[in-house]
PDB file of C-alpha atoms and ligand atoms in Angstrom:
ATOM      1  CA  UNK A   5      45.905  23.167  33.115  1.00 42.00           C
ATOM      2  CA  UNK A   6      45.606  19.560  31.052  1.00 40.00           C
ATOM      3  CA  UNK A   7      42.920  18.724  33.429  1.00 47.00           C
ATOM      4  CA  UNK A   8      41.099  22.127  32.079  1.00 50.00           C
ATOM      5  CA  UNK A   9      41.729  21.237  28.673  1.00 46.00           C
ATOM      6  CA  UNK A  10      40.052  17.793  28.927  1.00 49.00           C
ATOM      7  CA  UNK A  11      37.126  19.256  30.583  1.00 49.00           C
ATOM      8  CA  UNK A  12      36.804  21.871  27.683  1.00 41.00           C
ATOM      9  CA  UNK A  13      36.933  19.147  24.738  1.00 41.00           C
ATOM     10  CA  UNK A  14      34.770  16.933  26.874  1.00 39.00           C
ATOM     11  CA  UNK A  15      32.298  19.855  27.478  1.00 37.00           C
ATOM     12  CA  UNK A  16      32.287  20.755  23.351  1.00 44.00           C
ATOM     13  CA  UNK A  17      31.325  17.341  22.597  1.00 40.00           C
ATOM     14  CA  UNK A  18      28.443  17.407  24.925  1.00 37.00           C
ATOM     15  CA  UNK A  19      27.337  20.542  23.301  1.00 37.00           C
ATOM     16  CA  UNK A  20      27.846  19.403  19.692  1.00 34.00           C
ATOM     17  CA  UNK A  21      25.470  15.963  20.705  1.00 34.00           C
ATOM     18  CA  UNK A  22      23.039  18.419  21.930  1.00 33.00           C
ATOM     19  CA  UNK A  23      22.831  20.038  18.889  1.00 34.00           C
ATOM     20  CA  UNK A  24      23.113  17.505  16.399  1.00 32.00           C
ATOM     21  CA  UNK A  25      20.760  14.923  18.399  1.00 30.00           C
ATOM     22  CA  UNK A  26      17.262  16.727  17.881  1.00 32.00           C
ATOM     23  CA  UNK A  27      18.582  17.800  14.376  1.00 30.00           C
ATOM     24  CA  UNK A  28      18.762  14.219  13.614  1.00 29.00           C
ATOM     25  CA  UNK A  29      15.569  13.293  15.202  1.00 28.00           C
ATOM     26  CA  UNK A  30      13.372  15.860  12.988  1.00 25.00           C
ATOM     27  CA  UNK A  31      15.398  14.598  10.046  1.00 24.00           C
ATOM     28  CA  UNK A  32      14.114  11.391  10.814  1.00 24.00           C
ATOM     29  CA  UNK A  33      10.718  11.913  11.158  1.00 22.00           C
ATOM     30  CA  UNK A  34      10.149  13.524   7.889  1.00 23.00           C
ATOM     31  CA  UNK A  35      12.535  11.498   6.068  1.00 25.00           C
ATOM     32  CA  UNK A  36      10.779   8.331   7.406  1.00 26.00           C
ATOM     33  CA  UNK A  37       7.333   8.802   7.519  1.00 29.00           C
ATOM     34  CA  UNK A  38       4.818   6.293   8.973  1.00 33.00           C
ATOM     35  CA  UNK A  39       2.988   3.662   6.902  1.00 36.00           C
ATOM     36  CA  UNK A  40       0.014   5.971   7.120  1.00 44.00           C
ATOM     37  CA  UNK A  41       1.614   8.961   5.808  1.00 46.00           C
ATOM     38  CA  UNK A  42       2.464   7.047   2.291  1.00 48.00           C
ATOM     39  CA  UNK A  43       4.854   9.327   0.928  1.00 53.00           C
ATOM     40  CA  UNK A  44       3.060  12.481   2.042  1.00 64.00           C
ATOM     41  CA  UNK A  45       5.680  13.424   4.724  1.00 75.00           C
ATOM     42  CA  UNK A  46       5.011  15.279   8.007  1.00 79.00           C
ATOM     43  CA  UNK A  47       5.324  18.665   8.996  1.00 74.00           C
ATOM     44  CA  UNK A  48       5.909  19.446  12.702  1.00 75.00           C
ATOM     45  CA  UNK A  49       5.032  16.201  13.888  1.00 74.00           C
ATOM     46  CA  UNK A  50       1.636  16.191  11.977  1.00 81.00           C
ATOM     47  CA  UNK A  51       1.537  14.121   8.385  1.00 90.00           C
ATOM     48  CA  UNK A  52       1.180  16.436   5.428  1.00 93.00           C
ATOM     49  CA  UNK A  53      -2.182  14.670   4.223  1.00 97.00           C
ATOM     50  CA  UNK A  54      -4.053  16.268   7.330  1.00 97.00           C
ATOM     51  CA  UNK A  55      -3.442  19.525   6.220  1.00 97.00           C
ATOM     52  CA  UNK A  56      -4.662  18.719   2.638  1.00 98.00           C
ATOM     53  CA  UNK A  57      -7.576  16.747   3.800  1.00 98.00           C
ATOM     54  CA  UNK A  58      -8.410  19.965   6.001  1.00 98.00           C
ATOM     55  CA  UNK A  59      -8.447  22.065   2.711  1.00 98.00           C
ATOM     56  CA  UNK A  60     -10.170  19.546   0.544  1.00 98.00           C
ATOM     57  CA  UNK A  61     -13.303  19.729   2.926  1.00 98.00           C
ATOM     58  CA  UNK A  62     -13.046  23.335   3.537  1.00 98.00           C
ATOM     59  CA  UNK A  63     -12.451  24.630  -0.163  1.00 98.00           C
ATOM     60  CA  UNK A  64     -13.946  22.232  -2.027  1.00 98.00           C
ATOM     61  CA  UNK A  65     -17.077  20.711   0.370  1.00 98.00           C
ATOM     62  CA  UNK A  66     -18.016  23.022   2.725  1.00 98.00           C
ATOM     63  CA  UNK A  67     -17.524  26.199   0.771  1.00 98.00           C
ATOM     64  CA  UNK A  68     -19.988  24.553  -1.942  1.00 98.00           C
ATOM     65  CA  UNK A  69     -22.781  24.447   1.048  1.00 98.00           C
ATOM     66  CA  UNK A  70     -21.941  20.688   2.584  1.00 98.00           C
ATOM     67  CA  UNK A  71     -22.959  21.765   6.344  1.00 98.00           C
ATOM     68  CA  UNK A  72     -23.338  18.306   7.930  1.00 98.00           C
ATOM     69  CA  UNK A  73     -20.484  18.572  10.725  1.00 98.00           C
ATOM     70  CA  UNK A  74     -20.227  14.966  10.938  1.00 98.00           C
ATOM     71  CA  UNK A  75     -19.457  14.560   7.402  1.00 98.00           C
ATOM     72  CA  UNK A  76     -16.968  17.090   7.116  1.00 98.00           C
ATOM     73  CA  UNK A  77     -15.371  15.929  10.190  1.00 98.00           C
ATOM     74  CA  UNK A  78     -15.335  12.576   8.792  1.00 98.00           C
ATOM     75  CA  UNK A  79     -13.758  13.669   5.333  1.00 98.00           C
ATOM     76  CA  UNK A  80     -11.112  15.472   7.376  1.00 98.00           C
ATOM     77  CA  UNK A  81     -10.303  12.449   9.205  1.00 98.00           C
ATOM     78  CA  UNK A  82      -9.754  10.006   6.435  1.00 98.00           C
ATOM     79  CA  UNK A  83      -6.489   9.510   4.487  1.00 98.00           C
ATOM     80  CA  UNK A  84      -7.731   9.656   0.913  1.00 98.00           C
ATOM     81  CA  UNK A  85      -4.470   8.817  -0.409  1.00 98.00           C
ATOM     82  CA  UNK A  86      -4.383   5.550   0.752  1.00 98.00           C
ATOM     83  CA  UNK A  87      -7.555   5.001  -1.534  1.00 98.00           C
ATOM     84  CA  UNK A  88      -6.075   5.872  -4.583  1.00 98.00           C
ATOM     85  CA  UNK A  89      -3.125   3.990  -7.018  1.00 98.00           C
ATOM     86  CA  UNK A  90       0.347   4.754  -5.520  1.00 97.00           C
ATOM     87  CA  UNK A  91       1.058   6.829  -8.951  1.00 97.00           C
ATOM     88  CA  UNK A  92      -1.840   9.238  -8.067  1.00 98.00           C
ATOM     89  CA  UNK A  93      -1.117   9.764  -4.514  1.00 97.00           C
ATOM     90  CA  UNK A  94      -0.363  13.483  -4.944  1.00 97.00           C
ATOM     91  CA  UNK A  95      -3.669  14.226  -6.519  1.00 98.00           C
ATOM     92  CA  UNK A  96      -5.520  12.594  -4.146  1.00 98.00           C
ATOM     93  CA  UNK A  97      -7.021  15.734  -2.416  1.00 98.00           C
ATOM     94  CA  UNK A  98      -8.021  17.228  -5.621  1.00 98.00           C
ATOM     95  CA  UNK A  99     -11.203  18.947  -6.560  1.00 98.00           C
ATOM     96  CA  UNK A 100     -11.627  15.604  -9.348  1.00 97.00           C
ATOM     97  CA  UNK A 101     -12.564  11.676  -9.508  1.00 98.00           C
ATOM     98  CA  UNK A 102      -9.222   9.662  -9.745  1.00 98.00           C
ATOM     99  CA  UNK A 103      -8.896   6.217 -11.881  1.00 98.00           C
ATOM    100  CA  UNK A 104      -8.522   3.275  -9.682  1.00 98.00           C
ATOM    101  CA  UNK A 105      -8.191   0.706 -12.145  1.00 97.00           C
ATOM    102  CA  UNK A 106     -10.374  -1.893 -14.237  1.00 97.00           C
ATOM    103  CA  UNK A 107     -11.942   1.582 -15.899  1.00 96.00           C
ATOM    104  CA  UNK A 108     -13.565   2.804 -12.249  1.00 97.00           C
ATOM    105  CA  UNK A 109     -13.318   6.061 -10.578  1.00 97.00           C
ATOM    106  CA  UNK A 110     -12.959   7.419  -6.982  1.00 98.00           C
ATOM    107  CA  UNK A 111     -15.342   9.728  -6.970  1.00 98.00           C
ATOM    108  CA  UNK A 112     -14.869  13.313  -6.754  1.00 98.00           C
ATOM    109  CA  UNK A 113     -14.698  14.512  -2.870  1.00 98.00           C
ATOM    110  CA  UNK A 114     -17.558  17.016  -3.049  1.00 98.00           C
ATOM    111  CA  UNK A 115     -19.825  14.260  -4.296  1.00 98.00           C
ATOM    112  CA  UNK A 116     -19.078  11.981  -1.712  1.00 98.00           C
ATOM    113  CA  UNK A 117     -20.004  14.865   0.525  1.00 98.00           C
ATOM    114  CA  UNK A 118     -22.819  16.087  -0.910  1.00 98.00           C
ATOM    115  CA  UNK A 119     -24.211  12.202  -1.436  1.00 98.00           C
ATOM    116  CA  UNK A 120     -23.363  11.352   2.317  1.00 98.00           C
ATOM    117  CA  UNK A 121     -25.069  14.311   3.627  1.00 98.00           C
ATOM    118  CA  UNK A 122     -28.473  13.441   1.632  1.00 98.00           C
ATOM    119  CA  UNK A 123     -28.633  10.161   2.880  1.00 98.00           C
ATOM    120  CA  UNK A 124     -28.999  11.503   6.454  1.00 98.00           C
ATOM    121  CA  UNK A 125     -27.827   8.304   8.086  1.00 98.00           C
ATOM    122  CA  UNK A 126     -27.419   8.041  12.006  1.00 96.00           C
ATOM    123  CA  UNK A 127     -24.908   6.199  13.856  1.00 97.00           C
ATOM    124  CA  UNK A 128     -26.119   3.008  14.540  1.00 98.00           C
ATOM    125  CA  UNK A 129     -28.153   2.978  10.869  1.00 98.00           C
ATOM    126  CA  UNK A 130     -27.706   0.071   8.658  1.00 98.00           C
ATOM    127  CA  UNK A 131     -26.382   1.362   5.050  1.00 99.00           C
ATOM    128  CA  UNK A 132     -26.373  -0.157   1.783  1.00 99.00           C
ATOM    129  CA  UNK A 133     -23.672   0.873  -0.836  1.00 99.00           C
ATOM    130  CA  UNK A 134     -23.614   0.049  -4.419  1.00 99.00           C
ATOM    131  CA  UNK A 135     -20.096  -0.021  -6.064  1.00 98.00           C
ATOM    132  CA  UNK A 136     -17.801  -0.129  -3.097  1.00 98.00           C
ATOM    133  CA  UNK A 137     -14.517   0.815  -5.780  1.00 98.00           C
ATOM    134  CA  UNK A 138     -12.181   1.917  -3.557  1.00 98.00           C
ATOM    135  CA  UNK A 139     -13.870   1.430   0.010  1.00 98.00           C
ATOM    136  CA  UNK A 140     -13.511   5.471   0.319  1.00 98.00           C
ATOM    137  CA  UNK A 141     -17.322   5.992   0.296  1.00 98.00           C
ATOM    138  CA  UNK A 142     -17.794   3.159   2.677  1.00 98.00           C
ATOM    139  CA  UNK A 143     -14.893   4.640   4.713  1.00 98.00           C
ATOM    140  CA  UNK A 144     -16.892   7.798   5.166  1.00 98.00           C
ATOM    141  CA  UNK A 145     -20.045   6.110   6.253  1.00 98.00           C
ATOM    142  CA  UNK A 146     -18.031   3.800   8.764  1.00 98.00           C
ATOM    143  CA  UNK A 147     -16.171   6.993  10.336  1.00 98.00           C
ATOM    144  CA  UNK A 148     -19.813   8.548  11.368  1.00 97.00           C
ATOM    145  CA  UNK A 149     -20.632   5.353  13.076  1.00 97.00           C
ATOM    146  CA  UNK A 150     -23.053   3.974  10.535  1.00 98.00           C
ATOM    147  CA  UNK A 151     -22.749   0.067  10.025  1.00 98.00           C
ATOM    148  CA  UNK A 152     -22.240  -0.235   6.235  1.00 98.00           C
ATOM    149  CA  UNK A 153     -22.611  -3.245   3.724  1.00 99.00           C
ATOM    150  CA  UNK A 154     -21.302  -2.615   0.394  1.00 99.00           C
ATOM    151  CA  UNK A 155     -21.484  -4.662  -2.696  1.00 98.00           C
ATOM    152  CA  UNK A 156     -18.701  -4.631  -5.776  1.00 98.00           C
ATOM    153  CA  UNK A 157     -18.779  -6.082  -9.065  1.00 98.00           C
ATOM    154  CA  UNK A 158     -15.293  -6.062 -10.001  1.00 98.00           C
ATOM    155  CA  UNK A 159     -13.940  -9.029  -8.140  1.00 98.00           C
ATOM    156  CA  UNK A 160     -10.367  -7.491  -7.986  1.00 98.00           C
ATOM    157  CA  UNK A 161     -11.940  -4.109  -6.387  1.00 98.00           C
ATOM    158  CA  UNK A 162     -13.826  -6.045  -4.065  1.00 98.00           C
ATOM    159  CA  UNK A 163     -10.462  -7.858  -2.724  1.00 98.00           C
ATOM    160  CA  UNK A 164      -8.398  -4.916  -2.639  1.00 98.00           C
ATOM    161  CA  UNK A 165     -11.057  -2.679  -1.206  1.00 98.00           C
ATOM    162  CA  UNK A 166     -11.960  -5.136   1.523  1.00 98.00           C
ATOM    163  CA  UNK A 167      -8.414  -5.559   2.545  1.00 98.00           C
ATOM    164  CA  UNK A 168      -7.789  -1.819   2.592  1.00 98.00           C
ATOM    165  CA  UNK A 169     -10.774  -1.243   5.149  1.00 98.00           C
ATOM    166  CA  UNK A 170      -9.728  -4.127   7.402  1.00 98.00           C
ATOM    167  CA  UNK A 171      -6.102  -2.517   7.400  1.00 98.00           C
ATOM    168  CA  UNK A 172      -6.974   0.839   8.089  1.00 98.00           C
ATOM    169  CA  UNK A 173      -9.390  -0.568  10.916  1.00 97.00           C
ATOM    170  CA  UNK A 174     -12.984   0.247   9.836  1.00 96.00           C
ATOM    171  CA  UNK A 175     -14.595  -2.596  11.310  1.00 85.00           C
ATOM    172  CA  UNK A 176     -18.000  -1.961  10.837  1.00 95.00           C
ATOM    173  CA  UNK A 177     -17.744  -2.320   7.083  1.00 98.00           C
ATOM    174  CA  UNK A 178     -18.996  -5.513   5.255  1.00 98.00           C
ATOM    175  CA  UNK A 179     -17.872  -6.211   1.480  1.00 98.00           C
ATOM    176  CA  UNK A 180     -19.389  -8.517  -0.954  1.00 98.00           C
ATOM    177  CA  UNK A 181     -18.179  -9.457  -4.216  1.00 98.00           C
ATOM    178  CA  UNK A 182     -21.752  -9.566  -6.590  1.00 98.00           C
ATOM    179  CA  UNK A 183     -24.121  -7.871  -8.482  1.00 98.00           C
ATOM    180  CA  UNK A 184     -25.762  -4.622  -6.997  1.00 98.00           C
ATOM    181  CA  UNK A 185     -29.032  -4.601  -8.837  1.00 98.00           C
ATOM    182  CA  UNK A 186     -30.035  -7.781  -6.400  1.00 98.00           C
ATOM    183  CA  UNK A 187     -28.961  -5.655  -3.405  1.00 98.00           C
ATOM    184  CA  UNK A 188     -28.151  -7.985  -0.325  1.00 98.00           C
ATOM    185  CA  UNK A 189     -31.230  -9.269   0.723  1.00 98.00           C
ATOM    186  CA  UNK A 190     -29.992 -11.274   3.567  1.00 98.00           C
ATOM    187  CA  UNK A 191     -29.334  -8.154   5.336  1.00 98.00           C
ATOM    188  CA  UNK A 192     -32.347  -5.997   4.272  1.00 98.00           C
ATOM    189  CA  UNK A 193     -34.266  -3.977   4.937  1.00 98.00           C
ATOM    190  CA  UNK A 194     -31.687  -0.813   5.072  1.00 99.00           C
ATOM    191  CA  UNK A 195     -32.108   2.596   6.706  1.00 98.00           C
ATOM    192  CA  UNK A 196     -30.321   3.972   3.725  1.00 99.00           C
ATOM    193  CA  UNK A 197     -29.146   2.966   0.491  1.00 99.00           C
ATOM    194  CA  UNK A 198     -26.311   5.166  -1.533  1.00 99.00           C
ATOM    195  CA  UNK A 199     -25.374   4.017  -5.331  1.00 98.00           C
ATOM    196  CA  UNK A 200     -22.270   4.842  -6.573  1.00 98.00           C
ATOM    197  CA  UNK A 201     -22.797   3.626 -10.304  1.00 98.00           C
ATOM    198  CA  UNK A 202     -25.447   4.848 -12.531  1.00 98.00           C
ATOM    199  CA  UNK A 203     -28.371   2.399 -13.613  1.00 98.00           C
ATOM    200  CA  UNK A 204     -30.982   3.640 -16.372  1.00 98.00           C
ATOM    201  CA  UNK A 205     -33.574   3.216 -14.027  1.00 98.00           C
ATOM    202  CA  UNK A 206     -33.801   2.630  -9.966  1.00 98.00           C
ATOM    203  CA  UNK A 207     -33.700  -1.199  -9.637  1.00 98.00           C
ATOM    204  CA  UNK A 208     -36.976  -2.681  -7.831  1.00 98.00           C
ATOM    205  CA  UNK A 209     -34.875  -4.629  -5.773  1.00 98.00           C
ATOM    206  CA  UNK A 210     -33.612  -1.758  -3.454  1.00 98.00           C
ATOM    207  CA  UNK A 211     -36.613   0.224  -3.185  1.00 98.00           C
ATOM    208  CA  UNK A 212     -38.132  -3.053  -1.963  1.00 98.00           C
ATOM    209  CA  UNK A 213     -34.824  -3.384   0.611  1.00 98.00           C
ATOM    210  CA  UNK A 214     -35.200  -0.161   1.784  1.00 98.00           C
ATOM    211  CA  UNK A 215     -37.128   0.597   5.280  1.00 98.00           C
ATOM    212  CA  UNK A 216     -40.093   2.622   5.246  1.00 98.00           C
ATOM    213  CA  UNK A 217     -39.097   6.462   6.037  1.00 97.00           C
ATOM    214  CA  UNK A 218     -35.477   5.547   4.607  1.00 98.00           C
ATOM    215  CA  UNK A 219     -33.948   7.110   1.876  1.00 98.00           C
ATOM    216  CA  UNK A 220     -31.649   6.192  -1.121  1.00 99.00           C
ATOM    217  CA  UNK A 221     -29.255   8.340  -2.905  1.00 99.00           C
ATOM    218  CA  UNK A 222     -28.880   7.268  -6.149  1.00 98.00           C
ATOM    219  CA  UNK A 223     -27.575   8.786  -9.733  1.00 98.00           C
ATOM    220  CA  UNK A 224     -30.123   7.512 -12.506  1.00 98.00           C
ATOM    221  CA  UNK A 225     -30.052   7.804 -16.175  1.00 98.00           C
ATOM    222  CA  UNK A 226     -28.421   6.843 -19.303  1.00 93.00           C
ATOM    223  CA  UNK A 227     -26.148   9.879 -21.268  1.00 87.00           C
ATOM    224  CA  UNK A 228     -28.147  12.624 -19.091  1.00 94.00           C
ATOM    225  CA  UNK A 229     -27.665  11.530 -15.250  1.00 98.00           C
ATOM    226  CA  UNK A 230     -29.580  13.186 -12.311  1.00 98.00           C
ATOM    227  CA  UNK A 231     -28.835  12.650  -8.538  1.00 98.00           C
ATOM    228  CA  UNK A 232     -31.977  11.512  -7.052  1.00 98.00           C
ATOM    229  CA  UNK A 233     -33.428  11.398  -3.340  1.00 98.00           C
ATOM    230  CA  UNK A 234     -35.419   8.794  -3.053  1.00 98.00           C
ATOM    231  CA  UNK A 235     -37.890   8.448  -0.078  1.00 98.00           C
ATOM    232  CA  UNK A 236     -40.036   5.327   0.681  1.00 97.00           C
ATOM    233  CA  UNK A 237     -43.166   5.944   2.483  1.00 96.00           C
ATOM    234  CA  UNK A 238     -46.147   3.756   3.046  1.00 94.00           C
ATOM    235  CA  UNK A 239     -47.739   4.778   0.187  1.00 94.00           C
ATOM    236  CA  UNK A 240     -45.008   4.558  -2.420  1.00 93.00           C
ATOM    237  CA  UNK A 241     -41.884   6.171  -3.350  1.00 96.00           C
ATOM    238  CA  UNK A 242     -41.057  10.086  -3.771  1.00 97.00           C
ATOM    239  CA  UNK A 243     -38.278  11.095  -6.082  1.00 97.00           C
ATOM    240  CA  UNK A 244     -36.493  14.856  -5.364  1.00 98.00           C
ATOM    241  CA  UNK A 245     -33.918  15.411  -8.228  1.00 98.00           C
ATOM    242  CA  UNK A 246     -30.913  17.368  -6.841  1.00 98.00           C
ATOM    243  CA  UNK A 247     -28.501  18.140  -9.855  1.00 98.00           C
ATOM    244  CA  UNK A 248     -27.024  16.590 -13.115  1.00 98.00           C
ATOM    245  CA  UNK A 249     -24.107  14.161 -12.611  1.00 97.00           C
ATOM    246  CA  UNK A 250     -21.654  12.284 -14.482  1.00 96.00           C
ATOM    247  CA  UNK A 251     -20.890   8.315 -12.848  1.00 97.00           C
ATOM    248  CA  UNK A 252     -19.505   5.484 -14.152  1.00 96.00           C
ATOM    249  CA  UNK A 253     -22.433   3.165 -15.515  1.00 97.00           C
ATOM    250  CA  UNK A 254     -24.075   0.550 -12.968  1.00 98.00           C
ATOM    251  CA  UNK A 255     -23.261  -2.802 -15.021  1.00 98.00           C
ATOM    252  CA  UNK A 256     -25.285  -5.916 -15.477  1.00 96.00           C
ATOM    253  CA  UNK A 257     -23.196  -8.705 -14.825  1.00 94.00           C
TER     254      UNK A 257
HETATM  255  N1  LIG B  24     -17.858   4.135  -4.054  1.00 97.05           N
HETATM  256  C1  LIG B  24     -16.907   3.989  -4.844  1.00 97.05           C
HETATM  257  C2  LIG B  24     -16.788   4.632  -6.087  1.00 97.05           C
HETATM  258  C3  LIG B  24     -17.038   3.696  -7.342  1.00 97.05           C
HETATM  259  S1  LIG B  24     -17.201   4.025  -8.697  1.00 97.05           S
HETATM  260  C4  LIG B  24     -15.611   4.881  -3.866  1.00 97.05           C
HETATM  261  O1  LIG B  24     -15.820   5.494  -3.012  1.00 97.05           O
HETATM  262  O2  LIG B  24     -14.448   4.552  -4.367  1.00 97.05           O
HETATM  263  C5  LIG B  24     -18.133   2.642  -8.981  1.00 97.05           C
HETATM  264  C6  LIG B  24     -18.262   1.358  -8.840  1.00 97.05           C
HETATM  265  O3  LIG B  24     -19.273   0.681  -8.885  1.00 97.05           O
HETATM  266  C7  LIG B  24     -17.090   0.633  -9.308  1.00 97.05           C
HETATM  267  O4  LIG B  24     -16.237   0.272  -8.788  1.00 97.05           O
HETATM  268  C8  LIG B  24     -18.045  -0.504 -10.492  1.00 97.05           C
HETATM  269  O5  LIG B  24     -17.191  -1.773 -10.526  1.00 97.05           O
HETATM  270  C9  LIG B  24     -19.085  -0.501  -9.669  1.00 97.05           C
HETATM  271  N2  LIG B  24     -20.227  -1.310  -9.903  1.00 97.05           N
HETATM  272  C10 LIG B  24     -20.542  -0.895 -11.386  1.00 97.05           C
HETATM  273  N3  LIG B  24     -21.772  -1.990 -11.688  1.00 97.05           N
HETATM  274  C11 LIG B  24     -22.128  -2.690 -10.519  1.00 97.05           C
HETATM  275  C12 LIG B  24     -23.077  -3.437  -9.919  1.00 97.05           C
HETATM  276  N4  LIG B  24     -24.088  -3.590 -10.688  1.00 97.05           N
HETATM  277  N5  LIG B  24     -23.049  -4.038  -8.780  1.00 97.05           N
HETATM  278  C13 LIG B  24     -22.152  -3.605  -7.971  1.00 97.05           C
HETATM  279  N6  LIG B  24     -20.795  -2.687  -8.246  1.00 97.05           N
HETATM  280  C14 LIG B  24     -20.727  -2.290  -9.377  1.00 97.05           C
END
């Protein structure tokens, strides 16, 4: 009889253990998100940000006409919340630009999608970006297999941008602190150039550093800016206007 009572108690503790252990396991997963989740938490083992990135791509980018499968895929896979200041993490996947300090912004997701698609960069291409900012646009290019050279004029942004890209494992990105008006002559010519701040006119040095057949995507203008795609031919340049935009100005040092 006593033996049976003991067995019963042991058995009840064993059942209790089987119930409690998995509950603790699940709670720990969502309460202690990994570093990459950055307070975004997890649902069924998948970080919450992945759902947010998927919605961002579907509702803001694909729905407005961006078709490039590789651009859409890259933007779904990049943790955009790790490119914004920690107090703005909750807004990282929303349909607008966000401040990144020093009076600068990370571009609206849709604009990043459109500009990357317009660049038509292929795997293995060498691309120059002007205005590294948070490093997000560079990460998108890197994810589609492009070799990225990016210049940033605000030193602290160049430093944190480079650190962030390195930490997140984007190895094919080179960040330089400097003046984008000069381009990166040591690395020229480039298959593509993407400019994420607006100059009043297309900088001549950038045209010179573009390969014949290459494309430059650039917002141009002081008060009224338009997004241009410039194609370099052996006879000169061809300009195509896409739509009006509003970017931070490309500054002179
Ligand atoms: N591509 C960035 C968005 C950057 S906003 C991202 O994905 O986050 C534009 C950036 O251009 C700012 O960081 C600004 O400091 C930089 N910038 C402005 N004038 C510049 C210049 N002459 N040379 C290089 N960078 C410049």
